[in-house]
């Protein structure tokens, strides 16, 4: 299990490669939600999501250990982040994507300097291929969330929130594989333990909710939730114990609630966020946080939206 020292080290490692993203405030959303609403704006981060933090921390270690090749398995934000930082560090990267990946996502990976290899339609096919490529080329495979360096990198968001706002009562975080929330939990609970951290999942991608309820990692079938960055089948073996230890609550939001939150942020705040970010706002808007008149920070995890849709 990572500790806050790991996150402090990660912050030092990645500082020159990332943005310290702003925290925005919305008086209109505050009125709607019944709390003072603040938004940690990782949709304004390099490559458009928080993923660059953990990816940078991991790829830097790979390069320090003389890796000459990087691989990842992702057509989304993780793949873009790995392609970007590998290119910045002068190391070739191959991102293994599904055969049916959207052209817009492939173009983004290519724009960041990544090579594309298509393989199957499931992560069960892509992950072994990405790992095999790394082995064949004296390379490193960069996992999306279940890794101490990835978790520590994402945890730097928690440190920034505590530094940027004098008084924080609640931090609301999306949950996919758990890399983001496990890092933020560690940063906050080992620094200011009275700050509540609440996780949010889509109702149709509730693997962590079920895992916590069952007190063991529980897998779910594939899901088609609009929050495609949260479509994991089960939490990570490294991330899950952190949630069991520290998480104050986990709430679920519907597809309609996610869509409405995404639209409202765009309409009222003029910020384009992806549905995986909007789950936190959806929870706050629909009274699911169990608090009133508090300072609430929603983590907006990314803004990579296919605007052609």
Short mmCIF file of C-alpha atoms in Angstrom, two decimals:
data_model
loop_
_atom_site.label_atom_id
_atom_site.label_comp_id
_atom_site.label_asym_id
_atom_site.label_seq_id
_atom_site.Cartn_x
_atom_site.Cartn_y
_atom_site.Cartn_z
CA UNK A 1 0.00 0.00 0.00
CA UNK A 2 1.38 3.43 -0.93
CA UNK A 3 1.94 6.17 1.65
CA UNK A 4 1.90 9.95 1.40
CA UNK A 5 5.70 10.01 1.07
CA UNK A 6 5.33 8.17 -2.26
CA UNK A 7 2.95 10.86 -3.46
CA UNK A 8 5.27 13.67 -2.39
CA UNK A 9 8.06 11.96 -4.33
CA UNK A 10 5.78 11.56 -7.35
CA UNK A 11 4.96 15.27 -7.25
CA UNK A 12 8.64 16.11 -7.39
CA UNK A 13 9.19 13.63 -10.23
CA UNK A 14 6.40 14.82 -12.49
CA UNK A 15 6.24 18.57 -11.73
CA UNK A 16 7.86 19.82 -14.92
CA UNK A 17 5.80 17.57 -17.18
CA UNK A 18 2.26 18.37 -16.00
CA UNK A 19 -0.04 21.29 -15.22
CA UNK A 20 -1.05 22.16 -11.68
CA UNK A 21 -4.67 22.42 -12.71
CA UNK A 22 -6.97 25.12 -11.34
CA UNK A 23 -9.90 24.70 -9.00
CA UNK A 24 -12.99 26.39 -10.43
CA UNK A 25 -16.06 27.53 -8.49
CA UNK A 26 -19.65 27.81 -9.72
CA UNK A 27 -22.24 29.86 -7.86
CA UNK A 28 -25.04 28.40 -9.99
CA UNK A 29 -24.06 24.79 -9.36
CA UNK A 30 -23.55 25.66 -5.69
CA UNK A 31 -27.16 26.80 -5.54
CA UNK A 32 -28.41 23.69 -7.33
CA UNK A 33 -26.38 21.32 -5.12
CA UNK A 34 -26.89 23.06 -1.78
CA UNK A 35 -23.15 23.17 -1.14
CA UNK A 36 -20.28 25.43 -2.14
CA UNK A 37 -19.16 23.62 -5.27
CA UNK A 38 -15.54 23.57 -6.44
CA UNK A 39 -14.11 21.65 -9.37
CA UNK A 40 -10.58 20.26 -9.64
CA UNK A 41 -10.12 20.71 -13.36
CA UNK A 42 -8.12 17.78 -14.69
CA UNK A 43 -9.98 18.14 -17.98
CA UNK A 44 -7.57 21.06 -18.50
CA UNK A 45 -4.57 18.83 -17.86
CA UNK A 46 -2.02 17.91 -20.55
CA UNK A 47 -3.52 15.23 -22.85
CA UNK A 48 -6.95 16.16 -21.45
CA UNK A 49 -7.05 13.98 -18.34
CA UNK A 50 -5.49 13.12 -14.99
CA UNK A 51 -3.88 10.03 -16.52
CA UNK A 52 -0.72 11.94 -17.45
CA UNK A 53 0.24 12.15 -13.77
CA UNK A 54 0.54 8.43 -13.09
CA UNK A 55 1.82 7.64 -16.57
CA UNK A 56 4.62 10.18 -16.19
CA UNK A 57 5.66 8.82 -12.80
CA UNK A 58 5.82 5.26 -14.18
CA UNK A 59 7.46 6.04 -17.53
CA UNK A 60 10.12 8.14 -15.82
CA UNK A 61 11.10 5.12 -13.74
CA UNK A 62 11.18 2.95 -16.86
CA UNK A 63 13.51 5.39 -18.61
CA UNK A 64 15.75 5.66 -15.53
CA UNK A 65 16.07 1.89 -15.67
CA UNK A 66 17.13 2.09 -19.31
CA UNK A 67 13.93 0.98 -20.99
CA UNK A 68 14.11 1.72 -24.70
CA UNK A 69 10.50 0.95 -25.53
CA UNK A 70 7.13 1.53 -23.85
CA UNK A 71 3.78 -0.21 -24.32
CA UNK A 72 0.26 0.23 -22.98
CA UNK A 73 -3.14 -1.29 -23.71
CA UNK A 74 -5.74 1.47 -24.00
CA UNK A 75 -7.55 3.40 -26.69
CA UNK A 76 -8.56 6.09 -24.21
CA UNK A 77 -6.95 8.57 -21.86
CA UNK A 78 -4.26 6.22 -20.53
CA UNK A 79 -3.04 5.41 -24.03
CA UNK A 80 -2.85 9.09 -24.94
CA UNK A 81 -0.98 9.92 -21.74
CA UNK A 82 1.58 7.15 -22.21
CA UNK A 83 2.15 8.10 -25.85
CA UNK A 84 2.66 11.75 -24.90
CA UNK A 85 5.13 11.28 -22.05
CA UNK A 86 7.11 8.57 -23.88
CA UNK A 87 7.48 10.97 -26.80
CA UNK A 88 8.56 13.77 -24.45
CA UNK A 89 11.24 11.51 -23.02
CA UNK A 90 12.40 10.31 -26.44
CA UNK A 91 11.28 6.69 -26.08
CA UNK A 92 9.10 4.97 -28.72
CA UNK A 93 5.71 3.78 -27.49
CA UNK A 94 3.22 1.33 -28.94
CA UNK A 95 -0.36 1.50 -27.74
CA UNK A 96 -2.38 -1.69 -28.24
CA UNK A 97 -5.97 -0.78 -29.06
CA UNK A 98 -9.14 -2.73 -29.92
CA UNK A 99 -9.82 -3.36 -33.59
CA UNK A 100 -13.00 -1.30 -33.32
CA UNK A 101 -11.40 1.72 -31.63
CA UNK A 102 -12.80 5.08 -32.75
CA UNK A 103 -10.73 6.94 -35.32
CA UNK A 104 -10.74 10.09 -33.18
CA UNK A 105 -9.01 8.22 -30.34
CA UNK A 106 -6.46 6.65 -32.66
CA UNK A 107 -5.69 10.06 -34.15
CA UNK A 108 -5.10 11.49 -30.68
CA UNK A 109 -2.61 8.73 -29.81
CA UNK A 110 -0.80 9.28 -33.12
CA UNK A 111 -0.73 13.03 -32.57
CA UNK A 112 1.08 12.45 -29.27
CA UNK A 113 3.69 10.34 -31.05
CA UNK A 114 2.41 6.85 -30.28
CA UNK A 115 2.41 3.87 -32.62
CA UNK A 116 -0.83 1.90 -32.92
CA UNK A 117 -1.29 -1.85 -32.89
CA UNK A 118 -4.83 -3.23 -33.17
CA UNK A 119 -5.66 -6.42 -31.29
CA UNK A 120 -9.01 -8.04 -30.54
CA UNK A 121 -11.97 -6.39 -28.87
CA UNK A 122 -11.36 -7.15 -25.18
CA UNK A 123 -8.74 -6.20 -22.62
CA UNK A 124 -8.13 -9.93 -22.12
CA UNK A 125 -6.68 -9.93 -25.65
CA UNK A 126 -4.92 -6.55 -25.56
CA UNK A 127 -3.11 -6.80 -22.23
CA UNK A 128 -1.10 -9.94 -23.05
CA UNK A 129 -0.18 -8.50 -26.45
CA UNK A 130 1.08 -5.23 -24.93
CA UNK A 131 3.10 -7.14 -22.32
CA UNK A 132 4.55 -9.45 -24.98
CA UNK A 133 5.63 -6.49 -27.11
CA UNK A 134 7.38 -4.96 -24.10
CA UNK A 135 9.25 -8.19 -23.40
CA UNK A 136 10.33 -8.55 -27.02
CA UNK A 137 11.78 -5.01 -27.23
CA UNK A 138 13.54 -4.53 -23.86
CA UNK A 139 10.55 -2.41 -22.94
CA UNK A 140 8.19 -1.67 -20.10
CA UNK A 141 4.46 -2.23 -20.03
CA UNK A 142 2.67 0.67 -18.32
CA UNK A 143 -0.46 -0.52 -16.47
CA UNK A 144 -3.50 1.77 -16.33
CA UNK A 145 -4.13 1.84 -12.58
CA UNK A 146 -3.01 -1.16 -10.50
CA UNK A 147 0.55 -0.05 -9.80
CA UNK A 148 2.13 1.91 -6.89
CA UNK A 149 3.79 4.52 -9.13
CA UNK A 150 0.58 5.09 -11.09
CA UNK A 151 -1.41 5.43 -7.86
CA UNK A 152 1.14 7.82 -6.36
CA UNK A 153 1.10 9.98 -9.48
CA UNK A 154 -2.68 10.28 -9.39
CA UNK A 155 -2.48 11.06 -5.68
CA UNK A 156 -0.76 14.35 -6.42
CA UNK A 157 -4.25 15.68 -7.20
CA UNK A 158 -5.16 15.19 -3.54
CA UNK A 159 -2.15 17.20 -2.37
CA UNK A 160 -3.01 20.02 -4.76
CA UNK A 161 -6.63 20.19 -3.60
CA UNK A 162 -5.56 20.59 0.04
CA UNK A 163 -3.07 23.29 -0.94
CA UNK A 164 -5.39 25.22 -3.26
CA UNK A 165 -8.39 25.44 -0.91
CA UNK A 166 -8.08 26.54 2.70
CA UNK A 167 -11.10 24.57 3.87
CA UNK A 168 -12.31 21.37 2.23
CA UNK A 169 -15.09 19.24 3.69
CA UNK A 170 -15.71 16.68 0.96
CA UNK A 171 -13.84 15.46 -2.12
CA UNK A 172 -15.82 13.52 -4.74
CA UNK A 173 -13.93 11.21 -7.09
CA UNK A 174 -14.90 8.95 -10.04
CA UNK A 175 -14.07 5.26 -9.69
CA UNK A 176 -12.97 3.02 -12.55
CA UNK A 177 -10.10 0.68 -11.72
CA UNK A 178 -9.36 2.69 -8.59
CA UNK A 179 -5.99 4.27 -9.41
CA UNK A 180 -7.27 7.83 -9.13
CA UNK A 181 -9.29 7.46 -5.96
CA UNK A 182 -6.73 5.29 -4.16
CA UNK A 183 -4.06 7.92 -4.73
CA UNK A 184 -6.33 10.78 -3.66
CA UNK A 185 -7.50 8.83 -0.60
CA UNK A 186 -3.93 8.23 0.51
CA UNK A 187 -2.95 11.88 0.05
CA UNK A 188 -5.97 13.24 1.90
CA UNK A 189 -6.47 10.69 4.68
CA UNK A 190 -2.78 10.74 5.64
CA UNK A 191 -2.71 14.56 5.61
CA UNK A 192 -6.18 15.77 6.70
CA UNK A 193 -8.12 12.67 7.77
CA UNK A 194 -11.29 14.60 8.67
CA UNK A 195 -11.87 15.48 5.01
CA UNK A 196 -14.49 13.10 3.61
CA UNK A 197 -13.76 11.29 0.35
CA UNK A 198 -16.74 9.91 -1.58
CA UNK A 199 -16.41 7.72 -4.66
CA UNK A 200 -18.89 7.60 -7.53
CA UNK A 201 -19.64 4.83 -10.03
CA UNK A 202 -22.28 4.49 -12.75
CA UNK A 203 -25.14 2.21 -11.73
CA UNK A 204 -24.26 -0.07 -14.65
CA UNK A 205 -20.53 -0.25 -13.78
CA UNK A 206 -20.78 -0.87 -10.05
CA UNK A 207 -17.94 -3.36 -9.57
CA UNK A 208 -16.30 -1.47 -6.70
CA UNK A 209 -19.66 -0.91 -5.00
CA UNK A 210 -20.32 -4.66 -5.10
CA UNK A 211 -16.75 -5.47 -4.06
CA UNK A 212 -17.02 -3.26 -0.96
CA UNK A 213 -20.43 -4.73 -0.14
CA UNK A 214 -19.09 -8.29 -0.52
CA UNK A 215 -15.80 -7.43 1.23
CA UNK A 216 -13.88 -9.01 -1.63
CA UNK A 217 -13.04 -8.14 -5.24
CA UNK A 218 -16.13 -8.88 -7.30
CA UNK A 219 -16.24 -8.87 -11.10
CA UNK A 220 -19.17 -7.74 -13.23
CA UNK A 221 -20.01 -8.46 -16.89
CA UNK A 222 -19.10 -5.93 -19.56
CA UNK A 223 -21.00 -2.65 -19.47
CA UNK A 224 -21.96 -0.03 -22.03
CA UNK A 225 -22.22 2.95 -19.67
CA UNK A 226 -21.79 6.34 -21.31
CA UNK A 227 -18.95 6.90 -18.82
CA UNK A 228 -16.59 4.78 -20.91
CA UNK A 229 -13.54 5.58 -18.80
CA UNK A 230 -15.21 3.77 -15.87
CA UNK A 231 -16.01 0.51 -17.67
CA UNK A 232 -13.75 -1.72 -15.60
CA UNK A 233 -14.93 -5.23 -14.73
CA UNK A 234 -13.38 -5.21 -11.25
CA UNK A 235 -11.22 -3.03 -9.00
CA UNK A 236 -7.47 -3.52 -8.89
CA UNK A 237 -5.84 -5.83 -6.37
CA UNK A 238 -3.61 -2.95 -5.19
CA UNK A 239 -6.21 -0.19 -5.30
CA UNK A 240 -9.07 -2.05 -3.60
CA UNK A 241 -7.48 -2.40 -0.12
CA UNK A 242 -6.92 1.38 -0.05
CA UNK A 243 -10.63 1.94 -0.65
CA UNK A 244 -11.54 -0.60 2.01
CA UNK A 245 -9.35 1.22 4.52
CA UNK A 246 -10.12 4.87 3.79
CA UNK A 247 -13.24 5.43 1.66
CA UNK A 248 -16.07 7.25 3.48
CA UNK A 249 -18.84 6.39 1.03
CA UNK A 250 -19.54 5.20 -2.50
CA UNK A 251 -22.64 6.30 -4.40
CA UNK A 252 -24.11 5.31 -7.75
CA UNK A 253 -25.53 7.52 -10.51
CA UNK A 254 -27.79 6.72 -13.46
CA UNK A 255 -27.05 7.27 -17.13
CA UNK A 256 -29.58 10.12 -17.28
CA UNK A 257 -28.04 11.78 -14.23
CA UNK A 258 -24.60 11.61 -15.86
CA UNK A 259 -25.86 13.12 -19.13
CA UNK A 260 -27.66 15.94 -17.32
CA UNK A 261 -24.60 16.77 -15.22
CA UNK A 262 -22.32 16.83 -18.26
CA UNK A 263 -24.72 19.18 -20.05
CA UNK A 264 -25.13 21.45 -17.03
CA UNK A 265 -21.38 21.90 -16.59
CA UNK A 266 -21.11 22.83 -20.25
CA UNK A 267 -24.13 25.15 -20.12
CA UNK A 268 -23.42 26.93 -16.82
CA UNK A 269 -19.62 26.76 -16.55
CA UNK A 270 -18.69 26.61 -20.25
CA UNK A 271 -16.46 23.60 -19.51
CA UNK A 272 -16.40 20.54 -21.76
CA UNK A 273 -16.02 17.41 -19.62
CA UNK A 274 -16.38 13.74 -20.46
CA UNK A 275 -19.13 11.59 -18.90
CA UNK A 276 -16.59 9.84 -16.65
CA UNK A 277 -15.94 13.26 -15.05
CA UNK A 278 -19.62 14.14 -14.87
CA UNK A 279 -20.43 11.31 -12.43
CA UNK A 280 -19.08 13.41 -9.54
CA UNK A 281 -21.26 16.37 -10.46
CA UNK A 282 -24.24 14.04 -10.95
CA UNK A 283 -23.84 12.73 -7.40
CA UNK A 284 -23.74 16.28 -5.99
CA UNK A 285 -26.68 17.52 -8.07
CA UNK A 286 -28.93 14.66 -7.03
CA UNK A 287 -28.40 14.89 -3.29
CA UNK A 288 -26.36 11.71 -3.00
CA UNK A 289 -23.45 13.08 -0.94
CA UNK A 290 -25.38 13.37 2.32
CA UNK A 291 -24.05 16.86 3.12
CA UNK A 292 -25.42 20.40 2.98
CA UNK A 293 -23.74 23.82 3.17
CA UNK A 294 -20.26 22.29 2.94
CA UNK A 295 -17.25 22.97 0.73
CA UNK A 296 -17.34 20.18 -1.84
CA UNK A 297 -14.65 19.50 -4.46
CA UNK A 298 -15.65 17.41 -7.47
CA UNK A 299 -12.73 15.95 -9.39
CA UNK A 300 -13.30 16.51 -13.11
CA UNK A 301 -11.06 13.72 -14.33
CA UNK A 302 -10.99 14.43 -18.06
CA UNK A 303 -12.38 16.29 -21.02
CA UNK A 304 -11.66 14.06 -24.00
CA UNK A 305 -15.03 14.11 -25.71
CA UNK A 306 -15.65 12.95 -29.27
CA UNK A 307 -17.28 16.16 -30.49
CA UNK A 308 -18.25 14.47 -33.75
CA UNK A 309 -20.94 12.54 -31.90
#
